Structure formats: structure tokens, C-alpha cells
Amino acid sequence: MSREITTIVTGMSYLEGPRWHDQRIWFSDFYTGRVYSAAEDGSDLRTEAEVPQQPSGLGWLPDGRLLIVSMKDGRLLRREAGGTLVSHADLSGYISGLLNDMVVDEHGRAFIGEFGFDLMSGADFKPGVLLRVDPDGAVTQVAEDMLFANGSVITEDGTLLVDETFGN
């Protein structure tokens, strides 16, 4: 099996959280603090949101509103119909590192991982947690001792799969 890989967007700093939604590829650029979308061929590049505290995971509520992980301040943001960003949930009291990747299920429940420690400053490794944020903003810890939860997906049958970057 061979697969052709094509670069469709260039000039970014560090991309994260790619998602396909409404016939567009959506992604976060960590270091420029922006969320973008583009057509499948990379054309029609749009800045969808600016997130000063570093955007990461992306997902959508059933009503179509965009959710964005704001890593450094430990919040889950929601983009309202007019484009305004509001706080959907404050997760800062549940985490010991930066927030990271996210996946949202068909019911609007967001599953968000965290580093568990301050990776960027070279802190000693500590496991983190996996959080669930319900559509009403309620937060529940659903797993602990995660070895850097990342790359989460939900399968067609509704099974949540979470990669642990440091879990081998």
C-alpha cells in the first residue's frame, strides 16, 4: 500500500489538533496563537480564532459551535455564532500541567488530556489526568495516571481511544 502525502499549507510554526469539519481542515498553530481552517487543497486559508494562551485541541458541540483548548490558562473556550470566544469551562483546578489534545463525541462531551507536568521548563515527569467536559461546562476527571494523554479519537462505535505519548 502506498500513499501520496501532499503539503497543503506552509508558513506555520507548530501545528496541532487537526480535524476535518464542514468540508475543511481545521488546526491550531501553537506559537502564533491562532486557529485556522482551509479547503482540502489548502486554498481559502482562514483565521478562525485567536487564542493568546496557546490553542491546541479542537472540536464541535452538536449545535456547531467550535470548542478550543486554551493550553496555558487551563480553559476550554467556545466560539459563539458571531465569532466571540467565551469560557466554556475552567479546568485549571484539575490539572498540574498544560492542557493538550481534545476529542468531542456526538453528544458534545469533550475529552481533554494534559501534560501532567511542566514539559517546557524541563520539570520532572509526572502523570496527568483525562478530563470530560459536558456540554453544560461541567468537568469530571475520568482517568488518572495518564502518561501524557494525546492523540485522542472516538471510533465509529463510540469507543474513546487515548494515546499516551510517554506510555510507549
Tab-separated table of C-alpha atoms in Angstrom:
chain	number	residue	atom	x	y	z
A	1	MET	CA	0.000	0.000	0.000
A	2	SER	CA	1.394	3.397	-0.920
A	3	ARG	CA	0.035	6.766	-0.013
A	4	GLU	CA	0.805	10.132	-1.514
A	5	ILE	CA	1.448	12.866	1.037
A	6	THR	CA	0.886	16.444	-0.038
A	7	THR	CA	1.658	19.596	1.919
A	8	ILE	CA	-1.301	21.944	1.564
A	9	VAL	CA	-0.419	24.781	3.989
A	10	THR	CA	3.031	26.243	4.616
A	11	GLY	CA	4.478	29.053	6.702
A	12	MET	CA	3.113	27.915	10.062
A	13	SER	CA	5.078	27.497	13.316
A	14	TYR	CA	3.794	24.344	15.103
A	15	LEU	CA	0.504	22.740	14.127
A	16	GLU	CA	-1.712	20.703	16.441
A	17	GLY	CA	-5.191	19.194	16.670
A	18	PRO	CA	-6.094	18.641	13.006
A	19	ARG	CA	-9.783	17.971	12.477
A	20	TRP	CA	-11.954	17.646	9.395
A	21	HIS	CA	-15.212	19.615	9.741
A	22	ASP	CA	-17.670	21.143	7.241
A	23	GLN	CA	-15.537	20.186	4.238
A	24	ARG	CA	-12.477	21.964	5.704
A	25	ILE	CA	-9.299	21.028	7.546
A	26	TRP	CA	-9.058	22.839	10.900
A	27	PHE	CA	-5.892	23.123	13.015
A	28	SER	CA	-4.210	25.127	15.762
A	29	ASP	CA	-0.880	26.896	15.440
A	30	PHE	CA	0.565	26.794	18.986
A	31	TYR	CA	3.064	29.587	18.766
A	32	THR	CA	1.121	32.132	16.726
A	33	GLY	CA	-1.964	31.639	18.927
A	34	ARG	CA	-4.304	31.088	16.017
A	35	VAL	CA	-6.844	28.515	14.881
A	36	TYR	CA	-7.106	28.138	11.114
A	37	SER	CA	-9.233	26.336	8.568
A	38	ALA	CA	-8.594	25.691	4.889
A	39	ALA	CA	-10.172	23.983	1.926
A	40	GLU	CA	-8.994	20.444	1.227
A	41	ASP	CA	-6.354	21.705	-1.234
A	42	GLY	CA	-5.072	24.371	1.198
A	43	SER	CA	-6.779	27.268	-0.525
A	44	ASP	CA	-9.116	29.704	1.238
A	45	LEU	CA	-6.991	29.748	4.424
A	46	ARG	CA	-8.983	31.456	7.201
A	47	THR	CA	-8.062	32.584	10.697
A	48	GLU	CA	-10.981	31.214	12.723
A	49	ALA	CA	-9.899	32.381	16.202
A	50	GLU	CA	-7.035	33.978	18.093
A	51	VAL	CA	-6.150	32.321	21.404
A	52	PRO	CA	-3.362	34.198	23.247
A	53	GLN	CA	-2.822	31.391	25.796
A	54	GLN	CA	-1.871	28.838	23.121
A	55	PRO	CA	-4.574	26.881	21.261
A	56	SER	CA	-4.442	23.109	20.991
A	57	GLY	CA	-7.282	20.581	20.635
A	58	LEU	CA	-10.381	21.407	18.604
A	59	GLY	CA	-13.907	20.013	18.468
A	60	TRP	CA	-17.543	20.976	17.945
A	61	LEU	CA	-20.684	20.921	20.021
A	62	PRO	CA	-23.732	19.315	18.391
A	63	ASP	CA	-25.077	22.807	17.578
A	64	GLY	CA	-21.938	23.577	15.549
A	65	ARG	CA	-20.112	25.865	17.964
A	66	LEU	CA	-16.344	25.387	17.996
A	67	LEU	CA	-14.513	24.334	21.178
A	68	ILE	CA	-10.828	25.226	21.563
A	69	VAL	CA	-8.376	24.113	24.246
A	70	SER	CA	-6.511	27.116	25.672
A	71	MET	CA	-3.386	25.408	27.000
A	72	LYS	CA	-1.619	27.903	29.233
A	73	ASP	CA	-4.616	29.196	31.211
A	74	GLY	CA	-6.319	25.807	31.563
A	75	ARG	CA	-9.583	26.779	29.899
A	76	LEU	CA	-11.868	25.327	27.285
A	77	LEU	CA	-13.112	28.120	25.031
A	78	ARG	CA	-16.290	28.184	22.961
A	79	ARG	CA	-16.728	30.274	19.821
A	80	GLU	CA	-20.180	31.795	19.666
A	81	ALA	CA	-22.091	32.256	16.393
A	82	GLY	CA	-20.753	35.806	15.946
A	83	GLY	CA	-17.143	34.695	16.450
A	84	THR	CA	-16.693	35.831	20.057
A	85	LEU	CA	-14.701	33.458	22.298
A	86	VAL	CA	-16.115	32.730	25.757
A	87	SER	CA	-15.024	30.417	28.551
A	88	HIS	CA	-16.894	27.112	28.282
A	89	ALA	CA	-15.109	25.539	31.284
A	90	ASP	CA	-12.240	26.384	33.635
A	91	LEU	CA	-10.065	23.283	34.017
A	92	SER	CA	-7.153	24.943	35.825
A	93	GLY	CA	-8.109	23.460	39.205
A	94	TYR	CA	-7.992	19.908	37.826
A	95	ILE	CA	-4.566	19.883	36.162
A	96	SER	CA	-0.891	20.025	37.128
A	97	GLY	CA	0.481	20.710	33.629
A	98	LEU	CA	-0.671	22.277	30.387
A	99	LEU	CA	-3.879	21.168	28.702
A	100	ASN	CA	-3.334	19.397	25.421
A	101	ASP	CA	-5.336	17.441	22.872
A	102	MET	CA	-9.110	17.010	22.818
A	103	VAL	CA	-11.779	14.998	21.070
A	104	VAL	CA	-15.525	15.708	21.252
A	105	ASP	CA	-18.156	12.990	20.945
A	106	GLU	CA	-21.524	13.201	19.168
A	107	HIS	CA	-23.196	14.277	22.431
A	108	GLY	CA	-20.856	17.266	22.844
A	109	ARG	CA	-18.752	15.744	25.621
A	110	ALA	CA	-15.147	16.948	25.302
A	111	PHE	CA	-12.344	14.636	26.460
A	112	ILE	CA	-9.199	16.628	27.209
A	113	GLY	CA	-5.756	15.421	28.193
A	114	GLU	CA	-2.990	17.283	29.965
A	115	PHE	CA	0.785	17.025	30.208
A	116	GLY	CA	0.827	16.353	33.987
A	117	PHE	CA	3.984	18.434	34.478
A	118	ASP	CA	5.717	21.478	33.024
A	119	LEU	CA	7.371	19.885	30.000
A	120	MET	CA	8.531	23.201	28.558
A	121	SER	CA	10.649	24.124	31.612
A	122	GLY	CA	12.203	20.660	31.934
A	123	ALA	CA	10.321	19.628	35.082
A	124	ASP	CA	10.431	16.013	36.214
A	125	PHE	CA	7.840	13.755	34.608
A	126	LYS	CA	4.516	13.294	36.444
A	127	PRO	CA	1.435	11.528	35.111
A	128	GLY	CA	-1.606	13.607	34.267
A	129	VAL	CA	-5.356	13.220	34.060
A	130	LEU	CA	-8.020	12.913	31.401
A	131	LEU	CA	-10.996	15.217	31.864
A	132	ARG	CA	-14.503	15.214	30.434
A	133	VAL	CA	-16.325	18.491	29.922
A	134	ASP	CA	-20.049	18.080	29.365
A	135	PRO	CA	-21.999	20.391	27.019
A	136	ASP	CA	-23.121	22.472	30.024
A	137	GLY	CA	-19.474	23.041	31.075
A	138	ALA	CA	-19.451	20.578	33.987
A	139	VAL	CA	-16.000	18.999	34.475
A	140	THR	CA	-15.324	15.389	35.540
A	141	GLN	CA	-11.994	13.627	35.899
A	142	VAL	CA	-12.403	10.336	34.019
A	143	ALA	CA	-8.862	8.907	34.252
A	144	GLU	CA	-5.681	9.457	36.224
A	145	ASP	CA	-2.073	8.352	35.916
A	146	MET	CA	-2.116	9.137	32.199
A	147	LEU	CA	1.351	9.183	30.649
A	148	PHE	CA	0.818	12.385	28.621
A	149	ALA	CA	-2.657	11.859	27.118
A	150	ASN	CA	-2.543	12.845	23.454
A	151	GLY	CA	-3.936	11.909	20.042
A	152	SER	CA	-7.431	11.008	21.255
A	153	VAL	CA	-10.065	9.667	18.855
A	154	ILE	CA	-13.564	8.247	19.119
A	155	THR	CA	-14.259	5.233	16.917
A	156	GLU	CA	-17.434	4.790	14.888
A	157	ASP	CA	-18.866	2.551	17.639
A	158	GLY	CA	-18.282	5.301	20.253
A	159	THR	CA	-15.130	3.899	21.870
A	160	LEU	CA	-12.720	6.527	23.205
A	161	LEU	CA	-9.069	5.781	22.408
A	162	VAL	CA	-6.352	7.838	24.088
A	163	ASP	CA	-2.700	7.602	23.128
A	164	GLU	CA	-0.193	8.096	25.931
A	165	THR	CA	2.851	9.791	24.383
A	166	PHE	CA	5.170	8.617	27.161
A	167	GLY	CA	3.440	5.252	27.551
A	168	ASN	CA	5.217	3.538	24.672
